[in-house]
Amino acid sequence: MKRGTGHSTMAEQQKQEEKLWDAMKITARVLGTGLLVFTALANFGFWYLQSIWDASGHFWQTTWLKLYYLLEGEEWTIFFLGTALVPALAFWGFNGILMVADVTGKPTFITRYRIQLGKNNPVDTKKLLQAIYTALCNQFFISLPMFVPMFYLMKWWGNTFSKELPTFRWFLVELSIFTLVEEILFYYTHRLAHLPLLYKHIHKKHHEWTAPIGVVSIYAHPVEHILSNTLPVMTGPMIMGSHIVSIAAWFSLALLTTSISHCGYHLPFLPSPEFHDFHHLKFNQCYGVLGVLDYLHGTDRVFRQSKAYQRHRVLLSLTPLSESIPEVPGRAE
């Protein structure tokens, strides 16, 4: 019996080592491929983007200096504008347009692009008002107080309020690091929130919407808003000691992309929201932002076998993907 148990233990250990080795190979393959693609795209497009930046760089630098002197270099005011006001305007401006379509069903050309057909058509106004109220509370009473310690940390770095804007090349480097940090922190905090105890008391609020809309992106329990929504986005700039203009651009971009991923519409020429919409539909798939960690951990296997995966791409035509790649009748994804 002991001998058999020993052989069994050795076999299990060997299987675990093989799994670890397979995971390492997959990681190397994904990262290697990503690096090659990034290098190719950078070589192909960087010169063109740099030429545009060089042509407009004087304009942005001059505009920044005008704003800086208009506010008399008052750092907290500048920080508030960059971290809170500008991103909030981007968030509510974009979601305001989407909510008109959600409530009225007009313009009809937008509603043709619904992902979950027949859902939120029109949206329940009572639920919508509750979502708006919670989103505003999270912004004013959770995010805004978190910016106070961030402000003092950025002052300590000493570069955040520099009169000279960062170069375009450095901004791209920062953007890459911000995205990587957000992916890691969001994936693991989000997956942690799906543990039964935490899900029941915290994350279930966000999943009240199985067919999400844009404003639901920050409709969450306060604890979740701190750990999964705000910290993953704040951490990258704090690590890098970024300029306030870079922070404003990143915060606005993060809010717009998460709004798109929750909006419920797969609109032409915008990033695909199919990945996160599938998470709201199935709950135990697609925890991350980019999908890299989901691939490595195998938490996208059901998604990869679905029609949603086939539709998970940028729509480059005006024909809705729900029409060109329809669901199979009578088959649950």
PDB file of N, CA and C in Angstrom, residues 38-109:
ATOM      1  N   PHE A  38       4.252  43.648 -31.219  1.00  0.00           N
ATOM      2  CA  PHE A  38       4.433  45.026 -30.777  1.00  0.00           C
ATOM      3  C   PHE A  38       5.591  45.693 -31.520  1.00  0.00           C
ATOM      4  N   THR A  39       6.690  44.965 -31.676  1.00  0.00           N
ATOM      5  CA  THR A  39       7.864  45.508 -32.374  1.00  0.00           C
ATOM      6  C   THR A  39       7.526  45.836 -33.820  1.00  0.00           C
ATOM      7  N   ALA A  40       6.805  44.902 -34.477  1.00  0.00           N
ATOM      8  CA  ALA A  40       6.430  45.125 -35.871  1.00  0.00           C
ATOM      9  C   ALA A  40       5.535  46.344 -36.015  1.00  0.00           C
ATOM     10  N   LEU A  41       4.517  46.434 -35.137  1.00  0.00           N
ATOM     11  CA  LEU A  41       3.609  47.570 -35.188  1.00  0.00           C
ATOM     12  C   LEU A  41       4.329  48.874 -34.871  1.00  0.00           C
ATOM     13  N   ALA A  42       5.241  48.801 -33.878  1.00  0.00           N
ATOM     14  CA  ALA A  42       5.990  50.003 -33.517  1.00  0.00           C
ATOM     15  C   ALA A  42       6.839  50.491 -34.680  1.00  0.00           C
ATOM     16  N   ASN A  43       7.533  49.554 -35.355  1.00  0.00           N
ATOM     17  CA  ASN A  43       8.376  49.928 -36.491  1.00  0.00           C
ATOM     18  C   ASN A  43       7.542  50.458 -37.651  1.00  0.00           C
ATOM     19  N   PHE A  44       6.336  49.877 -37.804  1.00  0.00           N
ATOM     20  CA  PHE A  44       5.482  50.272 -38.925  1.00  0.00           C
ATOM     21  C   PHE A  44       4.834  51.636 -38.704  1.00  0.00           C
ATOM     22  N   GLY A  45       4.338  51.842 -37.474  1.00  0.00           N
ATOM     23  CA  GLY A  45       3.534  53.031 -37.232  1.00  0.00           C
ATOM     24  C   GLY A  45       4.183  54.145 -36.444  1.00  0.00           C
ATOM     25  N   PHE A  46       5.329  53.851 -35.802  1.00  0.00           N
ATOM     26  CA  PHE A  46       5.885  54.855 -34.903  1.00  0.00           C
ATOM     27  C   PHE A  46       6.325  56.103 -35.642  1.00  0.00           C
ATOM     28  N   TRP A  47       6.966  55.928 -36.810  1.00  0.00           N
ATOM     29  CA  TRP A  47       7.458  57.101 -37.533  1.00  0.00           C
ATOM     30  C   TRP A  47       6.303  58.034 -37.890  1.00  0.00           C
ATOM     31  N   TYR A  48       5.185  57.444 -38.354  1.00  0.00           N
ATOM     32  CA  TYR A  48       4.029  58.248 -38.745  1.00  0.00           C
ATOM     33  C   TYR A  48       3.438  58.965 -37.541  1.00  0.00           C
ATOM     34  N   LEU A  49       3.255  58.244 -36.426  1.00  0.00           N
ATOM     35  CA  LEU A  49       2.696  58.862 -35.219  1.00  0.00           C
ATOM     36  C   LEU A  49       3.629  59.937 -34.669  1.00  0.00           C
ATOM     37  N   GLN A  50       4.926  59.650 -34.726  1.00  0.00           N
ATOM     38  CA  GLN A  50       5.893  60.618 -34.219  1.00  0.00           C
ATOM     39  C   GLN A  50       5.860  61.903 -35.044  1.00  0.00           C
ATOM     40  N   SER A  51       5.697  61.756 -36.364  1.00  0.00           N
ATOM     41  CA  SER A  51       5.660  62.944 -37.226  1.00  0.00           C
ATOM     42  C   SER A  51       4.428  63.798 -36.896  1.00  0.00           C
ATOM     43  N   ILE A  52       3.285  63.132 -36.623  1.00  0.00           N
ATOM     44  CA  ILE A  52       2.084  63.871 -36.232  1.00  0.00           C
ATOM     45  C   ILE A  52       2.314  64.589 -34.910  1.00  0.00           C
ATOM     46  N   TRP A  53       2.918  63.858 -33.949  1.00  0.00           N
ATOM     47  CA  TRP A  53       3.181  64.451 -32.630  1.00  0.00           C
ATOM     48  C   TRP A  53       4.127  65.642 -32.741  1.00  0.00           C
ATOM     49  N   ASP A  54       5.188  65.490 -33.565  1.00  0.00           N
ATOM     50  CA  ASP A  54       6.148  66.583 -33.726  1.00  0.00           C
ATOM     51  C   ASP A  54       5.464  67.816 -34.318  1.00  0.00           C
ATOM     52  N   ALA A  55       4.528  67.576 -35.239  1.00  0.00           N
ATOM     53  CA  ALA A  55       3.847  68.700 -35.879  1.00  0.00           C
ATOM     54  C   ALA A  55       2.922  69.422 -34.908  1.00  0.00           C
ATOM     55  N   SER A  56       2.331  68.657 -33.979  1.00  0.00           N
ATOM     56  CA  SER A  56       1.381  69.259 -33.046  1.00  0.00           C
ATOM     57  C   SER A  56       1.971  69.478 -31.654  1.00  0.00           C
ATOM     58  N   GLY A  57       3.212  69.008 -31.465  1.00  0.00           N
ATOM     59  CA  GLY A  57       3.816  69.087 -30.140  1.00  0.00           C
ATOM     60  C   GLY A  57       3.898  70.498 -29.594  1.00  0.00           C
ATOM     61  N   HIS A  58       4.232  71.457 -30.457  1.00  0.00           N
ATOM     62  CA  HIS A  58       4.333  72.852 -30.017  1.00  0.00           C
ATOM     63  C   HIS A  58       2.979  73.349 -29.537  1.00  0.00           C
ATOM     64  N   PHE A  59       1.908  72.944 -30.242  1.00  0.00           N
ATOM     65  CA  PHE A  59       0.557  73.362 -29.864  1.00  0.00           C
ATOM     66  C   PHE A  59       0.214  72.848 -28.463  1.00  0.00           C
ATOM     67  N   TRP A  60       0.473  71.543 -28.214  1.00  0.00           N
ATOM     68  CA  TRP A  60       0.125  70.969 -26.918  1.00  0.00           C
ATOM     69  C   TRP A  60       0.965  71.558 -25.795  1.00  0.00           C
ATOM     70  N   GLN A  61       2.250  71.780 -26.084  1.00  0.00           N
ATOM     71  CA  GLN A  61       3.121  72.369 -25.070  1.00  0.00           C
ATOM     72  C   GLN A  61       2.662  73.791 -24.726  1.00  0.00           C
ATOM     73  N   THR A  62       2.330  74.562 -25.741  1.00  0.00           N
ATOM     74  CA  THR A  62       1.863  75.928 -25.520  1.00  0.00           C
ATOM     75  C   THR A  62       0.540  75.941 -24.758  1.00  0.00           C
ATOM     76  N   THR A  63      -0.364  75.035 -25.138  1.00  0.00           N
ATOM     77  CA  THR A  63      -1.668  74.953 -24.472  1.00  0.00           C
ATOM     78  C   THR A  63      -1.502  74.597 -23.001  1.00  0.00           C
ATOM     79  N   TRP A  64      -0.604  73.629 -22.730  1.00  0.00           N
ATOM     80  CA  TRP A  64      -0.350  73.219 -21.342  1.00  0.00           C
ATOM     81  C   TRP A  64       0.192  74.383 -20.522  1.00  0.00           C
ATOM     82  N   LEU A  65       1.116  75.156 -21.089  1.00  0.00           N
ATOM     83  CA  LEU A  65       1.694  76.282 -20.361  1.00  0.00           C
ATOM     84  C   LEU A  65       0.652  77.370 -20.101  1.00  0.00           C
ATOM     85  N   LYS A  66      -0.234  77.593 -21.076  1.00  0.00           N
ATOM     86  CA  LYS A  66      -1.304  78.580 -20.871  1.00  0.00           C
ATOM     87  C   LYS A  66      -2.194  78.170 -19.703  1.00  0.00           C
ATOM     88  N   LEU A  67      -2.549  76.875 -19.658  1.00  0.00           N
ATOM     89  CA  LEU A  67      -3.381  76.378 -18.571  1.00  0.00           C
ATOM     90  C   LEU A  67      -2.645  76.463 -17.240  1.00  0.00           C
ATOM     91  N   TYR A  68      -1.377  76.112 -17.267  1.00  0.00           N
ATOM     92  CA  TYR A  68      -0.567  76.128 -16.049  1.00  0.00           C
ATOM     93  C   TYR A  68      -0.508  77.532 -15.447  1.00  0.00           C
ATOM     94  N   TYR A  69      -0.261  78.520 -16.297  1.00  0.00           N
ATOM     95  CA  TYR A  69      -0.156  79.899 -15.806  1.00  0.00           C
ATOM     96  C   TYR A  69      -1.534  80.489 -15.484  1.00  0.00           C
ATOM     97  N   LEU A  70      -2.573  80.046 -16.222  1.00  0.00           N
ATOM     98  CA  LEU A  70      -3.921  80.495 -15.918  1.00  0.00           C
ATOM     99  C   LEU A  70      -4.317  80.085 -14.503  1.00  0.00           C
ATOM    100  N   LEU A  71      -3.908  78.870 -14.113  1.00  0.00           N
ATOM    101  CA  LEU A  71      -4.203  78.364 -12.767  1.00  0.00           C
ATOM    102  C   LEU A  71      -3.117  78.744 -11.768  1.00  0.00           C
ATOM    103  N   GLU A  72      -2.173  79.593 -12.219  1.00  0.00           N
ATOM    104  CA  GLU A  72      -1.090  80.106 -11.378  1.00  0.00           C
ATOM    105  C   GLU A  72      -0.278  78.988 -10.726  1.00  0.00           C
ATOM    106  N   GLY A  73      -0.153  77.892 -11.451  1.00  0.00           N
ATOM    107  CA  GLY A  73       0.660  76.781 -10.954  1.00  0.00           C
ATOM    108  C   GLY A  73       0.099  76.120  -9.712  1.00  0.00           C
ATOM    109  N   GLU A  74      -1.180  76.332  -9.405  1.00  0.00           N
ATOM    110  CA  GLU A  74      -1.798  75.732  -8.222  1.00  0.00           C
ATOM    111  C   GLU A  74      -1.928  74.232  -8.444  1.00  0.00           C
ATOM    112  N   GLU A  75      -1.063  73.472  -7.763  1.00  0.00           N
ATOM    113  CA  GLU A  75      -0.902  72.057  -8.084  1.00  0.00           C
ATOM    114  C   GLU A  75      -2.138  71.228  -7.760  1.00  0.00           C
ATOM    115  N   TRP A  76      -2.794  71.483  -6.629  1.00  0.00           N
ATOM    116  CA  TRP A  76      -3.965  70.684  -6.301  1.00  0.00           C
ATOM    117  C   TRP A  76      -5.086  70.912  -7.304  1.00  0.00           C
ATOM    118  N   THR A  77      -5.278  72.164  -7.742  1.00  0.00           N
ATOM    119  CA  THR A  77      -6.313  72.462  -8.734  1.00  0.00           C
ATOM    120  C   THR A  77      -6.006  71.741 -10.046  1.00  0.00           C
ATOM    121  N   ILE A  78      -4.748  71.805 -10.461  1.00  0.00           N
ATOM    122  CA  ILE A  78      -4.343  71.123 -11.690  1.00  0.00           C
ATOM    123  C   ILE A  78      -4.544  69.619 -11.552  1.00  0.00           C
ATOM    124  N   PHE A  79      -4.186  69.080 -10.396  1.00  0.00           N
ATOM    125  CA  PHE A  79      -4.313  67.642 -10.157  1.00  0.00           C
ATOM    126  C   PHE A  79      -5.792  67.233 -10.165  1.00  0.00           C
ATOM    127  N   PHE A  80      -6.638  68.035  -9.542  1.00  0.00           N
ATOM    128  CA  PHE A  80      -8.078  67.745  -9.510  1.00  0.00           C
ATOM    129  C   PHE A  80      -8.656  67.743 -10.916  1.00  0.00           C
ATOM    130  N   LEU A  81      -8.269  68.731 -11.721  1.00  0.00           N
ATOM    131  CA  LEU A  81      -8.764  68.794 -13.094  1.00  0.00           C
ATOM    132  C   LEU A  81      -8.341  67.560 -13.886  1.00  0.00           C
ATOM    133  N   GLY A  82      -7.067  67.169 -13.716  1.00  0.00           N
ATOM    134  CA  GLY A  82      -6.525  66.062 -14.500  1.00  0.00           C
ATOM    135  C   GLY A  82      -7.010  64.694 -14.075  1.00  0.00           C
ATOM    136  N   THR A  83      -7.191  64.484 -12.781  1.00  0.00           N
ATOM    137  CA  THR A  83      -7.560  63.152 -12.299  1.00  0.00           C
ATOM    138  C   THR A  83      -9.067  62.965 -12.147  1.00  0.00           C
ATOM    139  N   ALA A  84      -9.789  64.047 -11.883  1.00  0.00           N
ATOM    140  CA  ALA A  84     -11.218  63.924 -11.589  1.00  0.00           C
ATOM    141  C   ALA A  84     -12.106  64.545 -12.665  1.00  0.00           C
ATOM    142  N   LEU A  85     -11.919  65.823 -12.961  1.00  0.00           N
ATOM    143  CA  LEU A  85     -12.870  66.528 -13.821  1.00  0.00           C
ATOM    144  C   LEU A  85     -12.810  66.061 -15.275  1.00  0.00           C
ATOM    145  N   VAL A  86     -11.606  66.069 -15.865  1.00  0.00           N
ATOM    146  CA  VAL A  86     -11.482  65.692 -17.279  1.00  0.00           C
ATOM    147  C   VAL A  86     -11.941  64.250 -17.516  1.00  0.00           C
ATOM    148  N   PRO A  87     -11.481  63.263 -16.721  1.00  0.00           N
ATOM    149  CA  PRO A  87     -11.977  61.892 -16.921  1.00  0.00           C
ATOM    150  C   PRO A  87     -13.485  61.764 -16.698  1.00  0.00           C
ATOM    151  N   ALA A  88     -14.015  62.496 -15.709  1.00  0.00           N
ATOM    152  CA  ALA A  88     -15.461  62.431 -15.450  1.00  0.00           C
ATOM    153  C   ALA A  88     -16.256  62.978 -16.630  1.00  0.00           C
ATOM    154  N   LEU A  89     -15.792  64.063 -17.225  1.00  0.00           N
ATOM    155  CA  LEU A  89     -16.462  64.621 -18.398  1.00  0.00           C
ATOM    156  C   LEU A  89     -16.438  63.629 -19.558  1.00  0.00           C
ATOM    157  N   ALA A  90     -15.297  62.968 -19.749  1.00  0.00           N
ATOM    158  CA  ALA A  90     -15.192  61.963 -20.811  1.00  0.00           C
ATOM    159  C   ALA A  90     -16.164  60.810 -20.544  1.00  0.00           C
ATOM    160  N   PHE A  91     -16.218  60.364 -19.282  1.00  0.00           N
ATOM    161  CA  PHE A  91     -17.078  59.230 -18.914  1.00  0.00           C
ATOM    162  C   PHE A  91     -18.550  59.566 -19.106  1.00  0.00           C
ATOM    163  N   TRP A  92     -19.001  60.679 -18.540  1.00  0.00           N
ATOM    164  CA  TRP A  92     -20.423  61.001 -18.589  1.00  0.00           C
ATOM    165  C   TRP A  92     -20.850  61.512 -19.964  1.00  0.00           C
ATOM    166  N   GLY A  93     -19.931  62.137 -20.692  1.00  0.00           N
ATOM    167  CA  GLY A  93     -20.256  62.550 -22.054  1.00  0.00           C
ATOM    168  C   GLY A  93     -20.524  61.347 -22.944  1.00  0.00           C
ATOM    169  N   PHE A  94     -19.636  60.358 -22.878  1.00  0.00           N
ATOM    170  CA  PHE A  94     -19.792  59.152 -23.692  1.00  0.00           C
ATOM    171  C   PHE A  94     -21.021  58.354 -23.255  1.00  0.00           C
ATOM    172  N   ASN A  95     -21.168  58.165 -21.938  1.00  0.00           N
ATOM    173  CA  ASN A  95     -22.289  57.370 -21.443  1.00  0.00           C
ATOM    174  C   ASN A  95     -23.622  58.097 -21.583  1.00  0.00           C
ATOM    175  N   GLY A  96     -23.590  59.430 -21.601  1.00  0.00           N
ATOM    176  CA  GLY A  96     -24.822  60.174 -21.838  1.00  0.00           C
ATOM    177  C   GLY A  96     -25.411  59.850 -23.202  1.00  0.00           C
ATOM    178  N   ILE A  97     -24.547  59.754 -24.207  1.00  0.00           N
ATOM    179  CA  ILE A  97     -25.004  59.394 -25.556  1.00  0.00           C
ATOM    180  C   ILE A  97     -25.587  57.977 -25.560  1.00  0.00           C
ATOM    181  N   LEU A  98     -24.878  57.049 -24.900  1.00  0.00           N
ATOM    182  CA  LEU A  98     -25.341  55.661 -24.858  1.00  0.00           C
ATOM    183  C   LEU A  98     -26.674  55.545 -24.115  1.00  0.00           C
ATOM    184  N   MET A  99     -26.849  56.324 -23.037  1.00  0.00           N
ATOM    185  CA  MET A  99     -28.082  56.213 -22.253  1.00  0.00           C
ATOM    186  C   MET A  99     -29.296  56.701 -23.022  1.00  0.00           C
ATOM    187  N   VAL A 100     -29.102  57.662 -23.919  1.00  0.00           N
ATOM    188  CA  VAL A 100     -30.212  58.098 -24.770  1.00  0.00           C
ATOM    189  C   VAL A 100     -30.700  56.922 -25.607  1.00  0.00           C
ATOM    190  N   ALA A 101     -29.750  56.169 -26.183  1.00  0.00           N
ATOM    191  CA  ALA A 101     -30.113  54.995 -26.978  1.00  0.00           C
ATOM    192  C   ALA A 101     -30.729  53.904 -26.099  1.00  0.00           C
ATOM    193  N   ASP A 102     -30.183  53.730 -24.881  1.00  0.00           N
ATOM    194  CA  ASP A 102     -30.700  52.698 -23.977  1.00  0.00           C
ATOM    195  C   ASP A 102     -32.155  52.963 -23.580  1.00  0.00           C
ATOM    196  N   VAL A 103     -32.471  54.233 -23.334  1.00  0.00           N
ATOM    197  CA  VAL A 103     -33.801  54.589 -22.827  1.00  0.00           C
ATOM    198  C   VAL A 103     -34.822  54.719 -23.953  1.00  0.00           C
ATOM    199  N   THR A 104     -34.418  55.332 -25.067  1.00  0.00           N
ATOM    200  CA  THR A 104     -35.379  55.639 -26.138  1.00  0.00           C
ATOM    201  C   THR A 104     -35.366  54.631 -27.287  1.00  0.00           C
ATOM    202  N   GLY A 105     -34.272  53.867 -27.397  1.00  0.00           N
ATOM    203  CA  GLY A 105     -34.148  52.985 -28.560  1.00  0.00           C
ATOM    204  C   GLY A 105     -33.789  53.727 -29.826  1.00  0.00           C
ATOM    205  N   LYS A 106     -33.419  55.009 -29.670  1.00  0.00           N
ATOM    206  CA  LYS A 106     -33.038  55.839 -30.808  1.00  0.00           C
ATOM    207  C   LYS A 106     -31.664  56.469 -30.541  1.00  0.00           C
ATOM    208  N   PRO A 107     -30.889  56.693 -31.569  1.00  0.00           N
ATOM    209  CA  PRO A 107     -31.137  56.361 -32.972  1.00  0.00           C
ATOM    210  C   PRO A 107     -31.087  54.846 -33.222  1.00  0.00           C
ATOM    211  N   THR A 108     -31.932  54.373 -34.109  1.00  0.00           N
ATOM    212  CA  THR A 108     -32.072  52.939 -34.337  1.00  0.00           C
ATOM    213  C   THR A 108     -30.798  52.310 -34.902  1.00  0.00           C
ATOM    214  N   PHE A 109     -29.963  53.121 -35.578  1.00  0.00           N
ATOM    215  CA  PHE A 109     -28.746  52.539 -36.138  1.00  0.00           C
ATOM    216  C   PHE A 109     -27.780  52.076 -35.046  1.00  0.00           C
TER     217      PHE A 109
END
